[in-house]
Amino acid sequence: MSRLTQLTPATAVGTSRDLLSDLVSRHGRVGDMVSTMAHSPAVLGGYLQLSRSMKRAKLNRKISERISIAVQVQQGCGLCLDSHVDAARAAGIEEDEIGLARAGTSADPAIAAIIALGLRIYRDPQGITDEQILGLREHGYSDREIVDVVGIVALNILTGAFNLVAGLRPEPNPAS
């Protein structure tokens, strides 16, 4: 059960009402997280801006979804984890690689290295070493792709922490 109420364009006020109205007019509906974020126009607006910006990331989506999976396993947001696993499948990532991403790695050493960076950013950004960044460059990652990982992790921290605070959880699977 959610700890916070969900808002609609009719129940939200000010900027949140405007943001929700725009989203509903463009997409038909908004998810539980977005409708609950509307309690804070600053949080909702920040989430929307960062989310849109990260769609322009240079880092390959198949890699960013694996980083997101690894971070959400650590953070413990089931709603985000399910969403990123679904997105990984939609992007064509095989189940064995999804399983490895859950474990914070990949069979591909270059992808394993960038996932490791994402997890280090999440857990201990002060512990990132020059050697780790050099290793990423040796795997062919650009500075832009390395910086994109910071944005991916930041977006995951925001959404995961929000969902955990709000008490938002995945819907039970009736087939289970």
PDB file of C-alpha atoms in Angstrom:
ATOM      1  CA  MET A   1       0.000   0.000   0.000  1.00  0.00           C
ATOM      2  CA  SER A   2       1.278   3.428  -0.915  1.00  0.00           C
ATOM      3  CA  ARG A   3       2.223   5.729   1.947  1.00  0.00           C
ATOM      4  CA  LEU A   4       1.447   8.857  -0.074  1.00  0.00           C
ATOM      5  CA  THR A   5      -1.637   9.689  -2.092  1.00  0.00           C
ATOM      6  CA  GLN A   6      -1.555   9.864  -5.840  1.00  0.00           C
ATOM      7  CA  LEU A   7      -2.591  13.125  -7.420  1.00  0.00           C
ATOM      8  CA  THR A   8      -4.382  13.815 -10.677  1.00  0.00           C
ATOM      9  CA  PRO A   9      -4.628  17.005 -12.708  1.00  0.00           C
ATOM     10  CA  ALA A  10      -7.877  17.661 -10.798  1.00  0.00           C
ATOM     11  CA  THR A  11      -6.333  17.212  -7.316  1.00  0.00           C
ATOM     12  CA  ALA A  12      -2.851  18.651  -7.895  1.00  0.00           C
ATOM     13  CA  VAL A  13      -2.212  22.376  -7.586  1.00  0.00           C
ATOM     14  CA  GLY A  14      -0.022  24.923  -9.344  1.00  0.00           C
ATOM     15  CA  THR A  15       2.964  23.684 -11.295  1.00  0.00           C
ATOM     16  CA  SER A  16       2.246  20.051 -10.436  1.00  0.00           C
ATOM     17  CA  ARG A  17      -1.236  20.363 -11.915  1.00  0.00           C
ATOM     18  CA  ASP A  18       0.251  21.862 -15.082  1.00  0.00           C
ATOM     19  CA  LEU A  19       2.903  19.138 -15.361  1.00  0.00           C
ATOM     20  CA  LEU A  20       0.393  16.334 -14.768  1.00  0.00           C
ATOM     21  CA  SER A  21      -2.114  17.858 -17.200  1.00  0.00           C
ATOM     22  CA  ASP A  22       0.561  18.051 -19.882  1.00  0.00           C
ATOM     23  CA  LEU A  23       1.669  14.467 -19.290  1.00  0.00           C
ATOM     24  CA  VAL A  24      -1.884  13.113 -19.311  1.00  0.00           C
ATOM     25  CA  SER A  25      -2.719  15.027 -22.494  1.00  0.00           C
ATOM     26  CA  ARG A  26       0.355  13.602 -24.240  1.00  0.00           C
ATOM     27  CA  HIS A  27       0.336  10.050 -22.857  1.00  0.00           C
ATOM     28  CA  GLY A  28      -3.234   9.414 -21.726  1.00  0.00           C
ATOM     29  CA  ARG A  29      -2.197   8.559 -18.175  1.00  0.00           C
ATOM     30  CA  VAL A  30       0.729   8.709 -15.784  1.00  0.00           C
ATOM     31  CA  GLY A  31       2.145   6.012 -13.567  1.00  0.00           C
ATOM     32  CA  ASP A  32       1.913   5.752  -9.806  1.00  0.00           C
ATOM     33  CA  MET A  33       5.370   7.219  -9.243  1.00  0.00           C
ATOM     34  CA  VAL A  34       4.742  10.331 -11.334  1.00  0.00           C
ATOM     35  CA  SER A  35       1.291  10.943  -9.864  1.00  0.00           C
ATOM     36  CA  THR A  36       2.736  10.632  -6.358  1.00  0.00           C
ATOM     37  CA  MET A  37       5.761  12.807  -7.146  1.00  0.00           C
ATOM     38  CA  ALA A  38       3.293  15.587  -7.975  1.00  0.00           C
ATOM     39  CA  HIS A  39       3.173  16.461  -4.262  1.00  0.00           C
ATOM     40  CA  SER A  40       6.439  18.298  -4.959  1.00  0.00           C
ATOM     41  CA  PRO A  41       6.640  20.264  -8.201  1.00  0.00           C
ATOM     42  CA  ALA A  42      10.401  20.519  -7.626  1.00  0.00           C
ATOM     43  CA  VAL A  43      10.822  16.738  -7.439  1.00  0.00           C
ATOM     44  CA  LEU A  44       8.431  16.037 -10.299  1.00  0.00           C
ATOM     45  CA  GLY A  45       9.962  18.715 -12.522  1.00  0.00           C
ATOM     46  CA  GLY A  46      13.490  17.605 -11.691  1.00  0.00           C
ATOM     47  CA  TYR A  47      12.650  13.968 -12.405  1.00  0.00           C
ATOM     48  CA  LEU A  48      11.035  14.834 -15.741  1.00  0.00           C
ATOM     49  CA  GLN A  49      13.970  17.012 -16.821  1.00  0.00           C
ATOM     50  CA  LEU A  50      16.615  14.454 -15.831  1.00  0.00           C
ATOM     51  CA  SER A  51      14.641  11.615 -17.396  1.00  0.00           C
ATOM     52  CA  ARG A  52      14.276  13.503 -20.688  1.00  0.00           C
ATOM     53  CA  SER A  53      17.929  14.503 -20.645  1.00  0.00           C
ATOM     54  CA  MET A  54      19.120  10.951 -20.080  1.00  0.00           C
ATOM     55  CA  LYS A  55      17.251   9.830 -23.203  1.00  0.00           C
ATOM     56  CA  ARG A  56      19.926  11.795 -25.070  1.00  0.00           C
ATOM     57  CA  ALA A  57      22.755   9.906 -23.370  1.00  0.00           C
ATOM     58  CA  LYS A  58      25.467   8.543 -25.620  1.00  0.00           C
ATOM     59  CA  LEU A  59      25.737   5.328 -23.609  1.00  0.00           C
ATOM     60  CA  ASN A  60      23.999   2.428 -25.341  1.00  0.00           C
ATOM     61  CA  ARG A  61      20.555   1.632 -23.872  1.00  0.00           C
ATOM     62  CA  LYS A  62      21.446  -2.046 -23.480  1.00  0.00           C
ATOM     63  CA  ILE A  63      24.292  -0.972 -21.219  1.00  0.00           C
ATOM     64  CA  SER A  64      22.342   1.675 -19.309  1.00  0.00           C
ATOM     65  CA  GLU A  65      19.558  -0.809 -18.515  1.00  0.00           C
ATOM     66  CA  ARG A  66      22.117  -3.258 -17.093  1.00  0.00           C
ATOM     67  CA  ILE A  67      23.594  -0.504 -14.927  1.00  0.00           C
ATOM     68  CA  SER A  68      20.075   0.386 -13.760  1.00  0.00           C
ATOM     69  CA  ILE A  69      19.326  -3.241 -12.899  1.00  0.00           C
ATOM     70  CA  ALA A  70      22.554  -3.544 -10.886  1.00  0.00           C
ATOM     71  CA  VAL A  71      21.857  -0.304  -8.994  1.00  0.00           C
ATOM     72  CA  GLN A  72      18.228  -1.197  -8.261  1.00  0.00           C
ATOM     73  CA  VAL A  73      19.213  -4.596  -6.882  1.00  0.00           C
ATOM     74  CA  GLN A  74      21.445  -2.726  -4.421  1.00  0.00           C
ATOM     75  CA  GLN A  75      18.897  -0.020  -3.667  1.00  0.00           C
ATOM     76  CA  GLY A  76      16.044  -2.482  -3.231  1.00  0.00           C
ATOM     77  CA  CYS A  77      13.333  -0.797  -5.290  1.00  0.00           C
ATOM     78  CA  GLY A  78      11.284  -3.640  -6.726  1.00  0.00           C
ATOM     79  CA  LEU A  79       9.186  -1.296  -8.842  1.00  0.00           C
ATOM     80  CA  CYS A  80      12.269   0.169 -10.544  1.00  0.00           C
ATOM     81  CA  LEU A  81      13.943  -3.225 -10.844  1.00  0.00           C
ATOM     82  CA  ASP A  82      10.906  -4.717 -12.579  1.00  0.00           C
ATOM     83  CA  SER A  83      10.715  -1.717 -14.894  1.00  0.00           C
ATOM     84  CA  HIS A  84      14.389  -1.972 -15.891  1.00  0.00           C
ATOM     85  CA  VAL A  85      14.240  -5.744 -16.349  1.00  0.00           C
ATOM     86  CA  ASP A  86      11.231  -5.248 -18.659  1.00  0.00           C
ATOM     87  CA  ALA A  87      13.114  -2.509 -20.542  1.00  0.00           C
ATOM     88  CA  ALA A  88      16.179  -4.761 -20.840  1.00  0.00           C
ATOM     89  CA  ARG A  89      14.066  -7.545 -22.316  1.00  0.00           C
ATOM     90  CA  ALA A  90      12.423  -5.080 -24.715  1.00  0.00           C
ATOM     91  CA  ALA A  91      15.912  -3.949 -25.783  1.00  0.00           C
ATOM     92  CA  GLY A  92      16.826  -7.554 -26.603  1.00  0.00           C
ATOM     93  CA  ILE A  93      19.083  -8.357 -23.653  1.00  0.00           C
ATOM     94  CA  GLU A  94      19.209 -12.095 -23.036  1.00  0.00           C
ATOM     95  CA  GLU A  95      18.020 -13.551 -19.722  1.00  0.00           C
ATOM     96  CA  ASP A  96      21.509 -14.738 -18.769  1.00  0.00           C
ATOM     97  CA  GLU A  97      22.829 -11.178 -19.138  1.00  0.00           C
ATOM     98  CA  ILE A  98      19.905  -9.834 -17.119  1.00  0.00           C
ATOM     99  CA  GLY A  99      20.857 -12.312 -14.400  1.00  0.00           C
ATOM    100  CA  LEU A 100      24.476 -11.196 -14.540  1.00  0.00           C
ATOM    101  CA  ALA A 101      23.372  -7.542 -14.357  1.00  0.00           C
ATOM    102  CA  ARG A 102      21.426  -8.409 -11.192  1.00  0.00           C
ATOM    103  CA  ALA A 103      24.735  -9.725  -9.832  1.00  0.00           C
ATOM    104  CA  GLY A 104      26.482  -6.512 -10.905  1.00  0.00           C
ATOM    105  CA  THR A 105      28.454  -7.860 -13.830  1.00  0.00           C
ATOM    106  CA  SER A 106      28.357  -9.088 -17.443  1.00  0.00           C
ATOM    107  CA  ALA A 107      30.004 -11.810 -19.510  1.00  0.00           C
ATOM    108  CA  ASP A 108      31.443  -8.999 -21.647  1.00  0.00           C
ATOM    109  CA  PRO A 109      34.446  -7.485 -19.808  1.00  0.00           C
ATOM    110  CA  ALA A 110      33.765  -3.987 -21.200  1.00  0.00           C
ATOM    111  CA  ILE A 111      30.157  -4.051 -20.017  1.00  0.00           C
ATOM    112  CA  ALA A 112      31.201  -5.550 -16.671  1.00  0.00           C
ATOM    113  CA  ALA A 113      33.622  -2.640 -16.222  1.00  0.00           C
ATOM    114  CA  ILE A 114      30.982   0.031 -16.867  1.00  0.00           C
ATOM    115  CA  ILE A 115      28.480  -1.732 -14.577  1.00  0.00           C
ATOM    116  CA  ALA A 116      31.209  -1.793 -11.908  1.00  0.00           C
ATOM    117  CA  LEU A 117      31.602   1.961 -12.347  1.00  0.00           C
ATOM    118  CA  GLY A 118      27.860   2.454 -11.901  1.00  0.00           C
ATOM    119  CA  LEU A 119      27.882   0.427  -8.708  1.00  0.00           C
ATOM    120  CA  ARG A 120      30.931   2.304  -7.411  1.00  0.00           C
ATOM    121  CA  ILE A 121      29.198   5.622  -8.129  1.00  0.00           C
ATOM    122  CA  TYR A 122      26.196   4.342  -6.180  1.00  0.00           C
ATOM    123  CA  ARG A 123      28.105   2.868  -3.224  1.00  0.00           C
ATOM    124  CA  ASP A 124      31.388   4.743  -2.954  1.00  0.00           C
ATOM    125  CA  PRO A 125      32.032   7.511  -5.487  1.00  0.00           C
ATOM    126  CA  GLN A 126      35.067   8.630  -3.500  1.00  0.00           C
ATOM    127  CA  GLY A 127      36.608   5.219  -4.179  1.00  0.00           C
ATOM    128  CA  ILE A 128      36.709   5.633  -7.959  1.00  0.00           C
ATOM    129  CA  THR A 129      40.313   5.431  -9.109  1.00  0.00           C
ATOM    130  CA  ASP A 130      42.271   6.814 -12.015  1.00  0.00           C
ATOM    131  CA  GLU A 131      42.959   3.209 -12.999  1.00  0.00           C
ATOM    132  CA  GLN A 132      39.240   2.442 -13.167  1.00  0.00           C
ATOM    133  CA  ILE A 133      38.635   5.386 -15.514  1.00  0.00           C
ATOM    134  CA  LEU A 134      41.691   4.449 -17.597  1.00  0.00           C
ATOM    135  CA  GLY A 135      40.372   0.888 -17.837  1.00  0.00           C
ATOM    136  CA  LEU A 136      37.053   2.182 -19.149  1.00  0.00           C
ATOM    137  CA  ARG A 137      38.852   4.226 -21.794  1.00  0.00           C
ATOM    138  CA  GLU A 138      40.844   1.128 -22.766  1.00  0.00           C
ATOM    139  CA  HIS A 139      37.503  -0.651 -23.264  1.00  0.00           C
ATOM    140  CA  GLY A 140      36.574   2.129 -25.693  1.00  0.00           C
ATOM    141  CA  TYR A 141      34.307   4.266 -23.521  1.00  0.00           C
ATOM    142  CA  SER A 142      34.405   8.004 -24.126  1.00  0.00           C
ATOM    143  CA  ASP A 143      34.410  10.637 -21.407  1.00  0.00           C
ATOM    144  CA  ARG A 144      30.817  11.406 -22.382  1.00  0.00           C
ATOM    145  CA  GLU A 145      29.755   7.787 -21.842  1.00  0.00           C
ATOM    146  CA  ILE A 146      31.558   7.701 -18.490  1.00  0.00           C
ATOM    147  CA  VAL A 147      29.775  10.892 -17.420  1.00  0.00           C
ATOM    148  CA  ASP A 148      26.452   9.452 -18.651  1.00  0.00           C
ATOM    149  CA  VAL A 149      26.847   6.705 -16.037  1.00  0.00           C
ATOM    150  CA  VAL A 150      26.682   9.378 -13.309  1.00  0.00           C
ATOM    151  CA  GLY A 151      23.363  10.571 -14.748  1.00  0.00           C
ATOM    152  CA  ILE A 152      21.982   7.033 -14.994  1.00  0.00           C
ATOM    153  CA  VAL A 153      22.893   6.330 -11.378  1.00  0.00           C
ATOM    154  CA  ALA A 154      21.493   9.682 -10.206  1.00  0.00           C
ATOM    155  CA  LEU A 155      18.183   9.010 -11.970  1.00  0.00           C
ATOM    156  CA  ASN A 156      18.021   5.548 -10.414  1.00  0.00           C
ATOM    157  CA  ILE A 157      18.760   6.898  -6.947  1.00  0.00           C
ATOM    158  CA  LEU A 158      16.000   9.486  -7.335  1.00  0.00           C
ATOM    159  CA  THR A 159      13.341   7.086  -8.604  1.00  0.00           C
ATOM    160  CA  GLY A 160      14.271   4.199  -6.337  1.00  0.00           C
ATOM    161  CA  ALA A 161      14.497   6.291  -3.185  1.00  0.00           C
ATOM    162  CA  PHE A 162      11.241   8.045  -4.040  1.00  0.00           C
ATOM    163  CA  ASN A 163       9.381   4.776  -4.595  1.00  0.00           C
ATOM    164  CA  LEU A 164      10.741   3.313  -1.360  1.00  0.00           C
ATOM    165  CA  VAL A 165       9.762   6.391   0.667  1.00  0.00           C
ATOM    166  CA  ALA A 166       6.321   6.533  -0.985  1.00  0.00           C
ATOM    167  CA  GLY A 167       5.785   2.806  -0.420  1.00  0.00           C
ATOM    168  CA  LEU A 168       5.256   2.097  -4.116  1.00  0.00           C
ATOM    169  CA  ARG A 169       5.741  -1.552  -4.973  1.00  0.00           C
ATOM    170  CA  PRO A 170       5.257  -3.739  -8.023  1.00  0.00           C
ATOM    171  CA  GLU A 171       1.795  -5.094  -8.659  1.00  0.00           C
ATOM    172  CA  PRO A 172       1.530  -8.743  -7.599  1.00  0.00           C
ATOM    173  CA  ASN A 173       1.772 -11.085 -10.556  1.00  0.00           C
ATOM    174  CA  PRO A 174      -1.518 -13.044 -10.712  1.00  0.00           C
ATOM    175  CA  ALA A 175       0.318 -15.925 -12.430  1.00  0.00           C
ATOM    176  CA  SER A 176       2.558 -16.372  -9.359  1.00  0.00           C
TER     177      SER A 176
END
